[in-house]
Short mmCIF file of N, CA, C and O in Angstrom, two decimals:
data_model
loop_
_atom_site.label_atom_id
_atom_site.label_comp_id
_atom_site.label_asym_id
_atom_site.label_seq_id
_atom_site.Cartn_x
_atom_site.Cartn_y
_atom_site.Cartn_z
N UNK A 1 4.62 -12.48 -25.07
CA UNK A 1 4.75 -12.59 -23.64
C UNK A 1 3.56 -13.39 -23.11
O UNK A 1 2.43 -13.19 -23.55
N UNK A 2 3.82 -14.27 -22.17
CA UNK A 2 2.77 -15.09 -21.56
C UNK A 2 2.23 -14.34 -20.34
O UNK A 2 2.89 -14.24 -19.31
N UNK A 3 1.00 -13.81 -20.45
CA UNK A 3 0.39 -13.03 -19.38
C UNK A 3 0.16 -13.80 -18.09
O UNK A 3 -0.02 -13.22 -17.03
N UNK A 4 0.19 -15.11 -18.15
CA UNK A 4 0.00 -15.93 -16.95
C UNK A 4 1.32 -16.19 -16.22
O UNK A 4 1.32 -16.85 -15.20
N UNK A 5 2.41 -15.66 -16.76
CA UNK A 5 3.72 -15.89 -16.14
C UNK A 5 4.40 -14.58 -15.82
O UNK A 5 5.58 -14.39 -16.05
N UNK A 6 3.67 -13.67 -15.23
CA UNK A 6 4.21 -12.36 -14.87
C UNK A 6 4.31 -12.26 -13.35
O UNK A 6 3.38 -12.62 -12.64
N UNK A 7 5.42 -11.75 -12.89
CA UNK A 7 5.60 -11.46 -11.47
C UNK A 7 5.50 -9.96 -11.26
O UNK A 7 5.60 -9.18 -12.20
N UNK A 8 5.29 -9.58 -10.02
CA UNK A 8 5.18 -8.16 -9.71
C UNK A 8 6.01 -7.91 -8.45
O UNK A 8 6.02 -8.72 -7.53
N UNK A 9 6.74 -6.81 -8.47
CA UNK A 9 7.63 -6.52 -7.35
C UNK A 9 7.69 -5.02 -7.11
O UNK A 9 7.40 -4.23 -8.00
N UNK A 10 8.05 -4.66 -5.90
CA UNK A 10 8.22 -3.26 -5.58
C UNK A 10 8.81 -3.10 -4.20
O UNK A 10 8.72 -3.99 -3.36
N UNK A 11 9.39 -1.94 -4.00
CA UNK A 11 10.04 -1.63 -2.73
C UNK A 11 9.48 -0.32 -2.21
O UNK A 11 9.28 0.62 -2.99
N UNK A 12 9.18 -0.26 -0.93
CA UNK A 12 8.68 0.95 -0.27
C UNK A 12 7.38 1.41 -0.94
O UNK A 12 6.43 0.64 -1.02
N UNK A 13 7.33 2.62 -1.47
CA UNK A 13 6.12 3.09 -2.15
C UNK A 13 5.78 2.23 -3.34
O UNK A 13 4.62 1.97 -3.63
N UNK A 14 6.81 1.74 -4.03
CA UNK A 14 6.58 0.84 -5.17
C UNK A 14 6.00 -0.49 -4.73
O UNK A 14 5.26 -1.14 -5.48
N UNK A 15 6.31 -0.92 -3.52
CA UNK A 15 5.73 -2.15 -2.98
C UNK A 15 4.23 -2.00 -2.76
O UNK A 15 3.45 -2.91 -3.01
N UNK A 16 3.83 -0.82 -2.29
CA UNK A 16 2.40 -0.54 -2.14
C UNK A 16 1.70 -0.52 -3.48
O UNK A 16 0.59 -1.03 -3.63
N UNK A 17 2.35 0.08 -4.47
CA UNK A 17 1.78 0.12 -5.82
C UNK A 17 1.69 -1.28 -6.39
O UNK A 17 0.69 -1.65 -7.01
N UNK A 18 2.71 -2.10 -6.18
CA UNK A 18 2.69 -3.48 -6.67
C UNK A 18 1.55 -4.27 -6.03
O UNK A 18 0.82 -5.00 -6.71
N UNK A 19 1.37 -4.13 -4.72
CA UNK A 19 0.28 -4.83 -4.03
C UNK A 19 -1.08 -4.36 -4.53
O UNK A 19 -1.97 -5.16 -4.80
N UNK A 20 -1.24 -3.05 -4.67
CA UNK A 20 -2.51 -2.49 -5.17
C UNK A 20 -2.77 -2.94 -6.60
O UNK A 20 -3.92 -3.24 -6.97
N UNK A 21 -1.73 -3.02 -7.41
CA UNK A 21 -1.88 -3.46 -8.80
C UNK A 21 -2.33 -4.91 -8.85
O UNK A 21 -3.22 -5.27 -9.63
N UNK A 22 -1.73 -5.77 -8.03
CA UNK A 22 -2.13 -7.17 -8.00
C UNK A 22 -3.60 -7.30 -7.59
O UNK A 22 -4.35 -8.10 -8.17
N UNK A 23 -4.05 -6.50 -6.63
CA UNK A 23 -5.45 -6.54 -6.21
C UNK A 23 -6.37 -6.05 -7.34
O UNK A 23 -7.43 -6.62 -7.59
N UNK A 24 -5.96 -4.99 -8.02
CA UNK A 24 -6.75 -4.45 -9.12
C UNK A 24 -6.88 -5.46 -10.26
O UNK A 24 -7.98 -5.67 -10.80
N UNK A 25 -5.79 -6.09 -10.64
CA UNK A 25 -5.82 -7.10 -11.70
C UNK A 25 -6.77 -8.24 -11.30
O UNK A 25 -7.59 -8.69 -12.10
N UNK A 26 -6.66 -8.69 -10.05
CA UNK A 26 -7.55 -9.74 -9.57
C UNK A 26 -9.01 -9.30 -9.62
O UNK A 26 -9.88 -10.04 -10.09
N UNK A 27 -9.27 -8.09 -9.14
CA UNK A 27 -10.65 -7.60 -9.11
C UNK A 27 -11.26 -7.46 -10.49
O UNK A 27 -12.46 -7.60 -10.66
N UNK A 28 -10.43 -7.20 -11.47
CA UNK A 28 -10.91 -7.06 -12.85
C UNK A 28 -10.93 -8.38 -13.61
O UNK A 28 -11.22 -8.42 -14.79
N UNK A 29 -10.60 -9.47 -12.90
CA UNK A 29 -10.66 -10.79 -13.52
C UNK A 29 -9.47 -11.14 -14.37
O UNK A 29 -9.52 -12.08 -15.16
N UNK A 30 -8.38 -10.41 -14.22
CA UNK A 30 -7.19 -10.70 -15.00
C UNK A 30 -6.41 -11.87 -14.43
O UNK A 30 -6.74 -12.41 -13.38
N UNK A 31 -5.37 -12.27 -15.13
CA UNK A 31 -4.51 -13.35 -14.67
C UNK A 31 -3.74 -12.90 -13.44
O UNK A 31 -3.13 -11.82 -13.43
N UNK A 32 -3.78 -13.71 -12.40
CA UNK A 32 -3.06 -13.38 -11.18
C UNK A 32 -1.56 -13.41 -11.44
O UNK A 32 -1.08 -14.27 -12.18
N UNK A 33 -0.82 -12.49 -10.85
CA UNK A 33 0.64 -12.56 -10.99
C UNK A 33 1.15 -13.90 -10.47
O UNK A 33 0.61 -14.44 -9.49
N UNK A 34 2.16 -14.43 -11.10
CA UNK A 34 2.74 -15.69 -10.69
C UNK A 34 3.37 -15.58 -9.30
O UNK A 34 3.36 -16.51 -8.52
N UNK A 35 3.92 -14.39 -9.00
CA UNK A 35 4.46 -14.14 -7.67
C UNK A 35 4.46 -12.65 -7.39
O UNK A 35 4.35 -11.84 -8.30
N UNK A 36 4.58 -12.33 -6.10
CA UNK A 36 4.77 -10.94 -5.68
C UNK A 36 6.00 -10.90 -4.80
O UNK A 36 6.20 -11.77 -3.96
N UNK A 37 6.80 -9.88 -4.96
CA UNK A 37 7.94 -9.65 -4.09
C UNK A 37 7.83 -8.21 -3.60
O UNK A 37 8.11 -7.27 -4.34
N UNK A 38 7.41 -8.06 -2.36
CA UNK A 38 7.20 -6.74 -1.78
C UNK A 38 8.26 -6.53 -0.69
O UNK A 38 8.28 -7.26 0.29
N UNK A 39 9.11 -5.55 -0.87
CA UNK A 39 10.17 -5.26 0.09
C UNK A 39 9.83 -3.98 0.83
O UNK A 39 9.72 -2.92 0.22
N UNK A 40 9.64 -4.07 2.12
CA UNK A 40 9.25 -2.92 2.94
C UNK A 40 8.14 -2.11 2.28
O UNK A 40 8.26 -0.89 2.10
N UNK A 41 7.02 -2.75 1.92
CA UNK A 41 5.98 -2.02 1.18
C UNK A 41 5.23 -1.02 2.06
O UNK A 41 5.02 -1.26 3.25
N UNK A 42 4.85 0.07 1.46
CA UNK A 42 3.96 1.04 2.12
C UNK A 42 2.54 0.55 1.86
O UNK A 42 2.06 0.63 0.73
N UNK A 43 1.88 0.03 2.88
CA UNK A 43 0.56 -0.58 2.71
C UNK A 43 -0.56 0.14 3.44
O UNK A 43 -1.72 0.00 3.09
N UNK A 44 -0.23 0.89 4.49
CA UNK A 44 -1.28 1.48 5.33
C UNK A 44 -0.89 2.89 5.76
O UNK A 44 0.08 3.09 6.47
N UNK A 45 -1.67 3.87 5.31
CA UNK A 45 -1.40 5.28 5.61
C UNK A 45 -1.79 5.68 7.02
O UNK A 45 -1.45 6.77 7.47
N UNK A 46 -2.50 4.84 7.73
CA UNK A 46 -3.00 5.22 9.06
C UNK A 46 -1.95 5.17 10.14
O UNK A 46 -2.09 5.81 11.17
N UNK A 47 -0.89 4.40 9.96
CA UNK A 47 0.21 4.31 10.93
C UNK A 47 -0.29 4.02 12.35
O UNK A 47 0.09 4.70 13.31
N UNK A 48 -1.13 2.99 12.48
CA UNK A 48 -1.72 2.66 13.77
C UNK A 48 -1.05 1.49 14.49
O UNK A 48 -1.30 1.28 15.66
N UNK A 49 -0.21 0.75 13.79
CA UNK A 49 0.39 -0.43 14.40
C UNK A 49 1.44 -0.04 15.44
O UNK A 49 1.98 1.07 15.42
N UNK A 50 1.70 -0.97 16.34
CA UNK A 50 2.72 -0.72 17.37
C UNK A 50 4.06 -0.39 16.73
O UNK A 50 4.77 0.53 17.16
N UNK A 51 4.42 -1.13 15.68
CA UNK A 51 5.71 -0.90 15.05
C UNK A 51 5.82 0.48 14.42
O UNK A 51 6.91 1.04 14.33
N UNK A 52 4.68 1.05 13.99
CA UNK A 52 4.75 2.39 13.39
C UNK A 52 5.03 3.46 14.44
O UNK A 52 5.36 4.60 14.09
N UNK A 53 4.94 3.12 15.70
CA UNK A 53 5.24 4.06 16.79
C UNK A 53 6.62 3.80 17.41
O UNK A 53 7.09 4.60 18.21
N UNK A 54 7.24 2.68 17.06
CA UNK A 54 8.49 2.29 17.70
C UNK A 54 9.72 2.96 17.09
O UNK A 54 10.71 3.17 17.78
N UNK A 55 9.69 3.26 15.81
CA UNK A 55 10.88 3.78 15.14
C UNK A 55 10.70 5.28 14.90
O UNK A 55 10.02 5.69 13.97
N UNK A 56 11.30 6.07 15.77
CA UNK A 56 11.17 7.53 15.67
C UNK A 56 12.54 8.18 15.86
O UNK A 56 13.42 7.63 16.52
N UNK A 57 12.70 9.33 15.26
CA UNK A 57 13.88 10.17 15.47
C UNK A 57 15.21 9.44 15.29
O UNK A 57 16.13 9.61 16.10
N UNK A 58 15.33 8.65 14.21
CA UNK A 58 16.59 7.95 13.99
C UNK A 58 17.36 8.52 12.80
O UNK A 58 18.47 8.09 12.53
N UNK A 59 16.78 9.48 12.09
CA UNK A 59 17.50 10.14 11.03
C UNK A 59 17.40 9.48 9.66
O UNK A 59 17.92 10.02 8.69
N UNK A 60 16.82 8.31 9.61
CA UNK A 60 16.54 7.68 8.32
C UNK A 60 15.04 7.41 8.28
O UNK A 60 14.29 8.07 8.98
N UNK A 61 14.58 6.45 7.52
CA UNK A 61 13.14 6.21 7.41
C UNK A 61 12.58 5.86 8.77
O UNK A 61 12.85 4.81 9.34
N UNK A 62 11.78 6.75 9.31
CA UNK A 62 11.14 6.54 10.59
C UNK A 62 9.69 6.99 10.50
O UNK A 62 9.19 7.24 9.40
N UNK A 63 9.01 7.08 11.62
CA UNK A 63 7.59 7.42 11.62
C UNK A 63 7.31 8.74 10.89
O UNK A 63 6.42 8.81 10.05
N UNK A 64 8.07 9.78 11.18
CA UNK A 64 7.79 11.09 10.57
C UNK A 64 8.02 11.04 9.06
O UNK A 64 7.26 11.65 8.29
N UNK A 65 9.02 10.31 8.61
CA UNK A 65 9.27 10.18 7.17
C UNK A 65 8.14 9.40 6.50
O UNK A 65 7.71 9.72 5.39
N UNK A 66 7.66 8.36 7.18
CA UNK A 66 6.57 7.57 6.63
C UNK A 66 5.30 8.40 6.51
O UNK A 66 4.60 8.35 5.50
N UNK A 67 4.99 9.20 7.52
CA UNK A 67 3.82 10.08 7.47
C UNK A 67 3.98 11.07 6.31
O UNK A 67 3.05 11.30 5.54
N UNK A 68 5.17 11.65 6.17
CA UNK A 68 5.43 12.59 5.09
C UNK A 68 5.24 11.93 3.72
O UNK A 68 4.64 12.51 2.81
N UNK A 69 5.71 10.70 3.57
CA UNK A 69 5.56 9.98 2.30
C UNK A 69 4.09 9.75 1.98
O UNK A 69 3.65 9.94 0.84
N UNK A 70 3.31 9.34 2.97
CA UNK A 70 1.87 9.15 2.73
C UNK A 70 1.19 10.47 2.40
O UNK A 70 0.29 10.52 1.58
N UNK A 71 1.61 11.56 3.03
CA UNK A 71 1.03 12.86 2.70
C UNK A 71 1.35 13.25 1.26
O UNK A 71 0.54 13.89 0.60
N UNK A 72 2.51 12.86 0.77
CA UNK A 72 2.86 13.13 -0.63
C UNK A 72 1.95 12.36 -1.58
O UNK A 72 1.65 12.82 -2.67
N UNK A 73 1.49 11.20 -1.15
CA UNK A 73 0.62 10.36 -1.99
C UNK A 73 -0.85 10.77 -1.85
O UNK A 73 -1.55 10.94 -2.84
N UNK A 74 -1.31 10.92 -0.61
CA UNK A 74 -2.74 11.13 -0.35
C UNK A 74 -3.10 12.55 0.06
O UNK A 74 -4.29 12.87 0.17
N UNK A 75 -2.12 13.38 0.33
CA UNK A 75 -2.41 14.75 0.75
C UNK A 75 -3.17 14.79 2.06
O UNK A 75 -2.87 14.03 2.99
N UNK A 76 -4.17 15.67 2.12
CA UNK A 76 -4.97 15.86 3.34
C UNK A 76 -5.75 14.61 3.75
O UNK A 76 -6.22 14.53 4.87
N UNK A 77 -5.91 13.68 2.85
CA UNK A 77 -6.70 12.48 3.14
C UNK A 77 -5.93 11.44 3.95
O UNK A 77 -6.51 10.49 4.44
N UNK A 78 -4.62 11.64 4.12
CA UNK A 78 -3.79 10.68 4.85
C UNK A 78 -4.36 10.42 6.24
O UNK A 78 -4.62 11.35 6.99
N UNK A 79 -4.57 9.15 6.54
CA UNK A 79 -5.05 8.74 7.86
C UNK A 79 -6.52 9.00 8.11
O UNK A 79 -7.01 8.73 9.20
N UNK A 80 -7.25 9.51 7.13
CA UNK A 80 -8.68 9.77 7.31
C UNK A 80 -9.49 8.69 6.59
O UNK A 80 -8.95 7.84 5.91
N UNK A 81 -10.79 8.76 6.75
CA UNK A 81 -11.67 7.84 6.03
C UNK A 81 -11.96 8.30 4.61
O UNK A 81 -12.64 7.63 3.86
N UNK A 82 -11.42 9.45 4.23
CA UNK A 82 -11.68 10.04 2.92
C UNK A 82 -10.65 9.59 1.88
O UNK A 82 -9.93 10.39 1.30
N UNK A 83 -10.54 8.27 1.71
CA UNK A 83 -9.68 7.73 0.66
C UNK A 83 -10.56 7.03 -0.37
O UNK A 83 -11.72 6.72 -0.09
N UNK A 84 -10.03 6.80 -1.53
CA UNK A 84 -10.80 6.20 -2.60
C UNK A 84 -11.39 4.85 -2.19
O UNK A 84 -10.66 3.98 -1.71
N UNK A 85 -12.68 4.66 -2.37
CA UNK A 85 -13.28 3.36 -2.03
C UNK A 85 -12.89 2.27 -3.02
O UNK A 85 -12.97 1.09 -2.71
N UNK A 86 -12.46 2.65 -4.21
CA UNK A 86 -12.09 1.65 -5.20
C UNK A 86 -10.59 1.41 -5.29
O UNK A 86 -10.16 0.39 -5.79
N UNK A 87 -9.79 2.37 -4.83
CA UNK A 87 -8.34 2.19 -4.85
C UNK A 87 -7.72 2.68 -3.55
O UNK A 87 -6.85 3.55 -3.54
N UNK A 88 -8.13 2.10 -2.43
CA UNK A 88 -7.55 2.54 -1.15
C UNK A 88 -6.14 1.96 -1.00
O UNK A 88 -5.77 1.04 -1.73
N UNK A 89 -5.34 2.50 -0.06
CA UNK A 89 -4.08 1.83 0.25
C UNK A 89 -4.38 0.35 0.53
O UNK A 89 -5.42 0.02 1.12
N UNK A 90 -3.51 -0.56 0.10
CA UNK A 90 -3.81 -2.00 0.18
C UNK A 90 -4.30 -2.50 1.53
O UNK A 90 -5.21 -3.33 1.58
N UNK A 91 -3.76 -2.03 2.63
CA UNK A 91 -4.17 -2.52 3.94
C UNK A 91 -5.58 -2.08 4.32
O UNK A 91 -6.18 -2.62 5.24
N UNK A 92 -6.14 -1.12 3.62
CA UNK A 92 -7.49 -0.65 3.91
C UNK A 92 -8.57 -1.47 3.23
O UNK A 92 -9.75 -1.22 3.45
N UNK A 93 -8.19 -2.41 2.42
CA UNK A 93 -9.20 -3.22 1.75
C UNK A 93 -10.03 -3.92 2.81
O UNK A 93 -9.53 -4.56 3.70
N UNK A 94 -11.34 -3.77 2.70
CA UNK A 94 -12.24 -4.37 3.69
C UNK A 94 -12.93 -5.62 3.17
O UNK A 94 -13.62 -6.29 3.90
N UNK A 95 -12.75 -5.92 1.91
CA UNK A 95 -13.35 -7.11 1.34
C UNK A 95 -12.38 -7.72 0.36
O UNK A 95 -11.39 -7.11 -0.02
N UNK A 96 -12.70 -8.91 -0.07
CA UNK A 96 -11.83 -9.60 -1.02
C UNK A 96 -11.81 -8.90 -2.36
O UNK A 96 -10.85 -9.01 -3.10
N UNK A 97 -12.85 -8.17 -2.68
CA UNK A 97 -12.91 -7.50 -3.98
C UNK A 97 -13.38 -6.06 -3.82
O UNK A 97 -14.29 -5.79 -3.07
N UNK A 98 -12.76 -5.18 -4.55
CA UNK A 98 -13.24 -3.79 -4.63
C UNK A 98 -14.37 -3.76 -5.65
O UNK A 98 -14.36 -4.49 -6.62
N UNK A 99 -15.29 -2.89 -5.45
CA UNK A 99 -16.39 -2.75 -6.40
C UNK A 99 -16.26 -1.45 -7.15
O UNK A 99 -15.77 -0.52 -6.76
#
């Protein structure tokens, strides 16, 4: 297998994992994925954007379901500053590289 010709993809929670994996590979000096395909990725547990407040009470994936999904991943740390400094949700990255 040619490691320089790998793509990465994910949907919803898997999209967040795919994005985080691409960042981790880059940070460790590995070959960058040839492409990323992220479909409705979960990238930010804080739910602060306007759009995260617009879709509520519709009976399918909405704000409350998204909060519940992040709580399943991060537990009590959801939406707080107490997330891993080396593997935060992708949207929390504050620099080009994690240390």
